C-alpha positions as a Markdown table, in Angstrom:
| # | Residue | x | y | z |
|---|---|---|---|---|
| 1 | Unk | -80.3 | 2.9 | -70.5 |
| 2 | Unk | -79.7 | 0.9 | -73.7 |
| 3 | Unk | -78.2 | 1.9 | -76.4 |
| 4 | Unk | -78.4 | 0.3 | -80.3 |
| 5 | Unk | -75.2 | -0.3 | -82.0 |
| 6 | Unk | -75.9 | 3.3 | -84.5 |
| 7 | Unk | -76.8 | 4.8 | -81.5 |
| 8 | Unk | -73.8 | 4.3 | -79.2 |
| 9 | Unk | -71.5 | 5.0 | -82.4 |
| 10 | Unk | -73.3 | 8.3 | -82.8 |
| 11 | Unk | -72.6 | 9.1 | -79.4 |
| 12 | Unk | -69.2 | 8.3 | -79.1 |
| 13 | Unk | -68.2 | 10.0 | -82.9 |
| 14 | Unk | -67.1 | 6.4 | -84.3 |
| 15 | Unk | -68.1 | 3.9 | -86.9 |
| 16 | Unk | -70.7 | 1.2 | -86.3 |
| 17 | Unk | -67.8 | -0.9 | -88.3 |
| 18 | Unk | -65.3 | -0.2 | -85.2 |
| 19 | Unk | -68.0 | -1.4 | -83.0 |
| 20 | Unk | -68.5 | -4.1 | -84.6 |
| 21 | Unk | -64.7 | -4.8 | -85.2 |
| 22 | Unk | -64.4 | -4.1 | -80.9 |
| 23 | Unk | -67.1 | -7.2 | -80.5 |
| 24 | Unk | -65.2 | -9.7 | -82.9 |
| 25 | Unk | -61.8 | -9.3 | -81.4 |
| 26 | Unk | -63.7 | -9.5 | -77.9 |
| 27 | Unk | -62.3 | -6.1 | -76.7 |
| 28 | Unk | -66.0 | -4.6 | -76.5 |
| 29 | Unk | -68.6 | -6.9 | -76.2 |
| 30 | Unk | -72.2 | -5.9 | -76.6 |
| 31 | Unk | -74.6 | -6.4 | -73.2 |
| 32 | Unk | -76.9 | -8.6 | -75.6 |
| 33 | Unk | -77.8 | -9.5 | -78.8 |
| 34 | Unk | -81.2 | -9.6 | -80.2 |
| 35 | Unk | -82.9 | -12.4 | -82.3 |
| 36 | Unk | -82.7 | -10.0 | -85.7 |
| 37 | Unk | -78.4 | -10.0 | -84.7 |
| 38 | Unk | -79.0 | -6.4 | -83.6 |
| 39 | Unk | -76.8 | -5.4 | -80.8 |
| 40 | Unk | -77.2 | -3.4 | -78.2 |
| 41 | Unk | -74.9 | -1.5 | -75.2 |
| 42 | Unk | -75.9 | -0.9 | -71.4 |
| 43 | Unk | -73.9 | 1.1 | -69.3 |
| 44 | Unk | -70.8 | -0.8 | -68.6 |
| 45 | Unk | -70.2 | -1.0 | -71.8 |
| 46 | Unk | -71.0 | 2.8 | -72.5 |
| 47 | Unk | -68.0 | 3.1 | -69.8 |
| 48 | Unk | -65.3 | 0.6 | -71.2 |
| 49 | Unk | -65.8 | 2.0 | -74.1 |
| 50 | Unk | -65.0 | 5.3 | -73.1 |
| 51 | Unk | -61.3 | 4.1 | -71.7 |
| 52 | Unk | -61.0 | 2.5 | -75.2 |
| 53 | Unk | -60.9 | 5.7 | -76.5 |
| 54 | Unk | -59.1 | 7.1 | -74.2 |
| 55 | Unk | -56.2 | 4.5 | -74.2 |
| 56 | Unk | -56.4 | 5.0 | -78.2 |
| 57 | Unk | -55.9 | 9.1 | -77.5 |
| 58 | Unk | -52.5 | 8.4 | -76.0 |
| 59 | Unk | -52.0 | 5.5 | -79.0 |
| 60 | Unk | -51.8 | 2.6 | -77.0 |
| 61 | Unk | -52.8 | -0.4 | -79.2 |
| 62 | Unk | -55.8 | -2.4 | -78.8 |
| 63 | Unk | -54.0 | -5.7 | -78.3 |
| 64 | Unk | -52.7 | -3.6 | -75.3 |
| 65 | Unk | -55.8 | -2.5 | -74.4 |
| 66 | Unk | -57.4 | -5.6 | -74.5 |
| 67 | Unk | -55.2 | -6.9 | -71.7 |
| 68 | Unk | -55.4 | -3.9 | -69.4 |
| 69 | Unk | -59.3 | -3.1 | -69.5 |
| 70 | Unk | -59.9 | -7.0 | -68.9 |
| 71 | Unk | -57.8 | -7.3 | -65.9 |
| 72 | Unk | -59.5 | -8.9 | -63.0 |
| 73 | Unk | -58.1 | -5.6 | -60.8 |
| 74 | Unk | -59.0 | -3.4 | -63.5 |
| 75 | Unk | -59.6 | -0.4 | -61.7 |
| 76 | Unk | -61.1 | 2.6 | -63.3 |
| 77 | Unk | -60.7 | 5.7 | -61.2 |
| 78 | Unk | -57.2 | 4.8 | -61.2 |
| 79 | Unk | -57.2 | 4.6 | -64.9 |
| 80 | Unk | -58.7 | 7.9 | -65.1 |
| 81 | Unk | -56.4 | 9.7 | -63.3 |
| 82 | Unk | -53.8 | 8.6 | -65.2 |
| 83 | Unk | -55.7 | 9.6 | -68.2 |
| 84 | Unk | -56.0 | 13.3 | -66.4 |
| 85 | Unk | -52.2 | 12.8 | -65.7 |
| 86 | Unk | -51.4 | 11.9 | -69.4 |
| 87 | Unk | -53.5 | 14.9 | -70.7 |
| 88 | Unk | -52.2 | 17.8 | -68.1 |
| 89 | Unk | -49.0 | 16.9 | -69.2 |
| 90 | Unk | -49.9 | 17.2 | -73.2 |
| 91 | Unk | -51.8 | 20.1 | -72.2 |
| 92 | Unk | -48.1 | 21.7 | -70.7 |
| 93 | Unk | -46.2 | 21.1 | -74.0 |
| 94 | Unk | -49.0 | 22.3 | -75.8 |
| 95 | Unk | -49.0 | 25.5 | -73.8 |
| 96 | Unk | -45.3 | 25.4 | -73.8 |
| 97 | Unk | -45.2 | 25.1 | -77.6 |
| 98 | Unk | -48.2 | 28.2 | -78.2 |
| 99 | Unk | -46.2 | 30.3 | -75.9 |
| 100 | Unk | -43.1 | 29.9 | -78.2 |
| 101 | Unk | -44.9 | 30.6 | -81.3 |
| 102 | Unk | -46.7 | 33.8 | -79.6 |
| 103 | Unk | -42.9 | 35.0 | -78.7 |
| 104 | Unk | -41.3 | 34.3 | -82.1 |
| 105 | Unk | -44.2 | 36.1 | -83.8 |
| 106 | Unk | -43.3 | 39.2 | -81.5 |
| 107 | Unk | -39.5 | 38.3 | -82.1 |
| 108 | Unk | -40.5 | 39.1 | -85.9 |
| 109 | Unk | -42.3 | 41.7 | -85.4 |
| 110 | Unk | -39.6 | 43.7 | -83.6 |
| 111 | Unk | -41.7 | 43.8 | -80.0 |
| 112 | Unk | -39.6 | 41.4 | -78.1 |
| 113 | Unk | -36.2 | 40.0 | -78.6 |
| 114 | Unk | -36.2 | 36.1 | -78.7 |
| 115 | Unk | -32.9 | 34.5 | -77.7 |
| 116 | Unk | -31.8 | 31.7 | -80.0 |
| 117 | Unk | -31.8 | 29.2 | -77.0 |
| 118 | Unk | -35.5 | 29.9 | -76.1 |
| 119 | Unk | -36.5 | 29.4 | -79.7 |
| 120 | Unk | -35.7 | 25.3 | -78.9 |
| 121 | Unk | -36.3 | 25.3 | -75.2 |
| 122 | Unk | -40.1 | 24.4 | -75.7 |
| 123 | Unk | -39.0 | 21.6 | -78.2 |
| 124 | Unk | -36.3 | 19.8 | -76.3 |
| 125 | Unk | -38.9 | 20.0 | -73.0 |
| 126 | Unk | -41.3 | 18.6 | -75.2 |
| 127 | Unk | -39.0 | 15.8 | -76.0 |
| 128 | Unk | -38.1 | 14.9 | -72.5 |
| 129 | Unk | -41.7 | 14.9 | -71.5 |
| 130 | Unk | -42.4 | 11.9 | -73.9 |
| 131 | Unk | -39.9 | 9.9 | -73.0 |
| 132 | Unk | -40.7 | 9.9 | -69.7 |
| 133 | Unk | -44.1 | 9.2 | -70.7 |
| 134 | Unk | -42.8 | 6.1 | -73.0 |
| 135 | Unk | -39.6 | 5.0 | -71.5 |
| 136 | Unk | -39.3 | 7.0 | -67.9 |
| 137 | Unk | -40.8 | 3.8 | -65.8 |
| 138 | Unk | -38.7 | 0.8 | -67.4 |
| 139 | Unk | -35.5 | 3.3 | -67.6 |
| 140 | Unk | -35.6 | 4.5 | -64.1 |
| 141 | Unk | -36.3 | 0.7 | -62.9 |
| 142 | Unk | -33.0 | 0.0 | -65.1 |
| 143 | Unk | -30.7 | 2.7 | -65.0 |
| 144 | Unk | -31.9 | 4.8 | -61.2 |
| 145 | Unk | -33.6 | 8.3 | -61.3 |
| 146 | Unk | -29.8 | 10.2 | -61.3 |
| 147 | Unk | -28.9 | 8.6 | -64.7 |
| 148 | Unk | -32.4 | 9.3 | -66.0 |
| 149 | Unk | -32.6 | 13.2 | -64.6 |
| 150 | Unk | -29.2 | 13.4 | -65.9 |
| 151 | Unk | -30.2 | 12.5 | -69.2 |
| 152 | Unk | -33.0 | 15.2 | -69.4 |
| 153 | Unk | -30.7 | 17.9 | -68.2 |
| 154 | Unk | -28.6 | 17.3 | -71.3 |
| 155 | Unk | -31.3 | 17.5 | -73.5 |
| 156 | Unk | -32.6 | 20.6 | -71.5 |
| 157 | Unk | -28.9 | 22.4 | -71.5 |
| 158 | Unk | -28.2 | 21.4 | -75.9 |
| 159 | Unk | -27.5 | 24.3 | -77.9 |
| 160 | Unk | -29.2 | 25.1 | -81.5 |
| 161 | Unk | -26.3 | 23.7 | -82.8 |
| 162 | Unk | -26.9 | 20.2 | -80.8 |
| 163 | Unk | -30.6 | 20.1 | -80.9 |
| 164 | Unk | -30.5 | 20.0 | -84.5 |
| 165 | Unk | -27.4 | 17.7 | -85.1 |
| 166 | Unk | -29.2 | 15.4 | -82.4 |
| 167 | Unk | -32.2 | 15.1 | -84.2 |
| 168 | Unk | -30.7 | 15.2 | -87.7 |
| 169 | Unk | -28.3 | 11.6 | -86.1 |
| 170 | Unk | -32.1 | 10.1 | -85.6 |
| 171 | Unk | -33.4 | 10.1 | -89.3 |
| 172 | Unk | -29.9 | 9.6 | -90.4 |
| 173 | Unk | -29.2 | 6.5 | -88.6 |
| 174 | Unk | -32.5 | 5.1 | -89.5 |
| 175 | Unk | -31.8 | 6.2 | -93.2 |
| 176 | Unk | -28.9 | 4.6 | -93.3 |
| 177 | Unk | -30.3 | 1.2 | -91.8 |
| 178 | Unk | -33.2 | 1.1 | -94.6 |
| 179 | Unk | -30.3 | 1.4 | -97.0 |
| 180 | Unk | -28.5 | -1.4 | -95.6 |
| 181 | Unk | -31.5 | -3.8 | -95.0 |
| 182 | Unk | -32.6 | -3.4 | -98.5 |
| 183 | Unk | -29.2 | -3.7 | -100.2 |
| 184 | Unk | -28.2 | -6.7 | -97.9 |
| 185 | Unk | -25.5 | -5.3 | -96.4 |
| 186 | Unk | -24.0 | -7.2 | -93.5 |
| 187 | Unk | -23.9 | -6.1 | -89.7 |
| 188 | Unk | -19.9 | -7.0 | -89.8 |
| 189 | Unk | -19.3 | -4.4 | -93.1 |
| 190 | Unk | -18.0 | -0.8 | -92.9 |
| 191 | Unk | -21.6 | 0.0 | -93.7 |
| 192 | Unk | -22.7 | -1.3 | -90.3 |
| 193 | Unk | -19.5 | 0.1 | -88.6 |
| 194 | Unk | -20.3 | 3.6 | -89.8 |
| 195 | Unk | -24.1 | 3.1 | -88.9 |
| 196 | Unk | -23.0 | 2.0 | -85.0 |
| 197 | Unk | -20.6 | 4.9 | -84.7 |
| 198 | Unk | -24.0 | 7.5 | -85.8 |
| 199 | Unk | -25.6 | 5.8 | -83.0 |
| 200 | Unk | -22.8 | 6.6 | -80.6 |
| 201 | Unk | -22.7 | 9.6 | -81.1 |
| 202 | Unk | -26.4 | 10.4 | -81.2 |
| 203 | Unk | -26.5 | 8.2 | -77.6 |
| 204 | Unk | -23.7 | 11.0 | -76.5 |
| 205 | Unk | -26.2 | 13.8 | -76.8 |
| 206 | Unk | -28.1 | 12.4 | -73.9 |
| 207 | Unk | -25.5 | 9.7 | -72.1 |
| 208 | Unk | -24.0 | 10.8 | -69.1 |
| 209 | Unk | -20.8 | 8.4 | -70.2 |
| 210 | Unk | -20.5 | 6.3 | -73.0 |
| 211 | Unk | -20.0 | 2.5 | -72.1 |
| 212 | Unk | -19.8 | -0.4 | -75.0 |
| 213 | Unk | -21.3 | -2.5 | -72.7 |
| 214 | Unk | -24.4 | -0.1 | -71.9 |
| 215 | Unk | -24.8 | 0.2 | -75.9 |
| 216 | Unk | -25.0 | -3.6 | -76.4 |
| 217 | Unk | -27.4 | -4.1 | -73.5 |
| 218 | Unk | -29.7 | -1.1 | -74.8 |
| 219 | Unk | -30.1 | -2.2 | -78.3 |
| 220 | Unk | -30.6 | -5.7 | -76.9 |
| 221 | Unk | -34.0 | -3.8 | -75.5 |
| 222 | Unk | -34.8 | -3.1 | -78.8 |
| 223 | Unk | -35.5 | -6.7 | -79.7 |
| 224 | Unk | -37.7 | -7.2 | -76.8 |
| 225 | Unk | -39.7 | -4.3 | -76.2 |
| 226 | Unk | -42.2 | -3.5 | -79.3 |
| 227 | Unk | -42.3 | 0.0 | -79.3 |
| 228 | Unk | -38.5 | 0.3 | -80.4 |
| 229 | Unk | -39.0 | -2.6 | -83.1 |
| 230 | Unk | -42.1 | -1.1 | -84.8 |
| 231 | Unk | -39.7 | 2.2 | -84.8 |
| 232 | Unk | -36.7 | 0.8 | -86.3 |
| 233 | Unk | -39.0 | -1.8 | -88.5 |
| 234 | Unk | -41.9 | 0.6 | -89.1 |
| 235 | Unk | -40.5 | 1.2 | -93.3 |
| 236 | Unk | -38.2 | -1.8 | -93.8 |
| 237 | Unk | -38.2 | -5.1 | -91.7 |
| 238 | Unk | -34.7 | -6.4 | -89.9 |
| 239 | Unk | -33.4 | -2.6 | -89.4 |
| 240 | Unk | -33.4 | -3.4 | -85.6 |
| 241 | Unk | -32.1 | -6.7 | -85.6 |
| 242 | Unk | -29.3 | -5.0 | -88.0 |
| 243 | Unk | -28.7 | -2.7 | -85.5 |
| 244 | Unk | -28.5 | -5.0 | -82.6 |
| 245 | Unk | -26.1 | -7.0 | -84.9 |
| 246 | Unk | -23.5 | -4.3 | -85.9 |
| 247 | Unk | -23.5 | -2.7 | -82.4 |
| 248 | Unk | -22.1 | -6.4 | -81.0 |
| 249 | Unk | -19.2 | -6.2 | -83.7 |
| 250 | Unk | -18.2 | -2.4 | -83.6 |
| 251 | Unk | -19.4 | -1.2 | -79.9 |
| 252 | Unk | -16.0 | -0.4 | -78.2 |
């Protein structure tokens, strides 16, 4: 079965402006074109297009996309069941996070007593699951499974008191690198010494042991891999390579 461009965009729940976008940027071409420029979808590309959307569900980009629904050895049962992977594992947090929100509302309403600790527990698992989503493969490949389980189990065992100061160092230490970019501050000043030592200590919420070395050659990953750059970058440009800069003169 064919399908006209308004009629597969109806079907899927998208725009026939992302379709047409998907064709110029050769990520979803159309089975054939008529003479009146009309285009038109078969089956194969009913299919790509529903790993597109997919791969966009777990917000991979479509320069990303492009490269791994176009492989030669594309191979899409395996893709699915990493999709079914991907999604069980949402689906857990999201049960995870439902059952804390059942319990606190009986903690308030006197029916059961909620222990401060298990008022965080579904967050902080929530927060390992996605970075071992995002970082798990390259990390373990890097660093070995006993450095990366150890990490977790710190992040599991934090108290109130650490969950919140860990994620309060986060924004801060971005905060602080905005503020530094923008008022050209230099990597060398006590500005970008006071900036490194936030990031030490927010590393020592998870790091088994604390290593100058392991801090420069981290932050050095921030340059290459894209996901950490459009982080650090994603409000003002040259917070990462700020970063990378101040942790080579105050890392000690």
């Amino acid at each position: 079965m064919e399908y006209s461009i308004r009629e597969l965009a109806d079907l899927a729940g998208i725009s026939t402006r992302t379709l047409r976008y998907y064709d110029e940027i050769d990520l979803l071409k159309p089975c054939k074109v008529n003479e009146n420029g009309m285009r038109f979808y078969g089956k194969q590309e009913v299919d790509l297009l529903q790993q597109i959307m997919f791969y966009r569900e777990h917000d991979v980009k479509l320069d990303v996309i492009q490269q791994i629904i176009h492989q030669p050895d594309f191979d899409v049962e395996e893709a699915l069941k990493e999709h079914l992977s991907v999604l069980l594992k949402k689906k857990e947090r999201i049960l995870a996070l439902i059952r804390t929100v059942e319990l606190t509302l009986d903690d308030w309403k006197g029916a059961y007593h909620m222990s401060d600790q298990m008022k965080f527990e579904a967050f902080k698992e929530s927060l390992v699951e996605k970075h071992e989503q995002k970082y798990g493969k390259e990390a373990r490949e890097k660093y070995g499974d006993e450095s990366v389980d150890a990490s977790h189990k710190k992040i599991l065992n934090m108290t109130e008191q650490d969950y919140e100061r860990f994620q309060n160092l986060e924004k801060e230490v971005l905060r602080q690198l905005e503020e530094a970019v923008k008022e050209g501050a230099k990597p060398d000043s006590e500005t970008g010494k006071r900036i490194v030592m936030l990031h030490k200590e927010w590393l020592g919420f998870t790091w088994k042991e604390y290593t100058a070395q392991a801090h420069n050659g981290l932050v050095q990953m921030y340059l290459a891999d894209d996901r950490f750059l459009q982080y650090y970058n994603r409000n003002v440009n040259g917070c990462a390579e700020f970063l990378v800069a101040a942790v080579q003169c105050w890392a000690k």
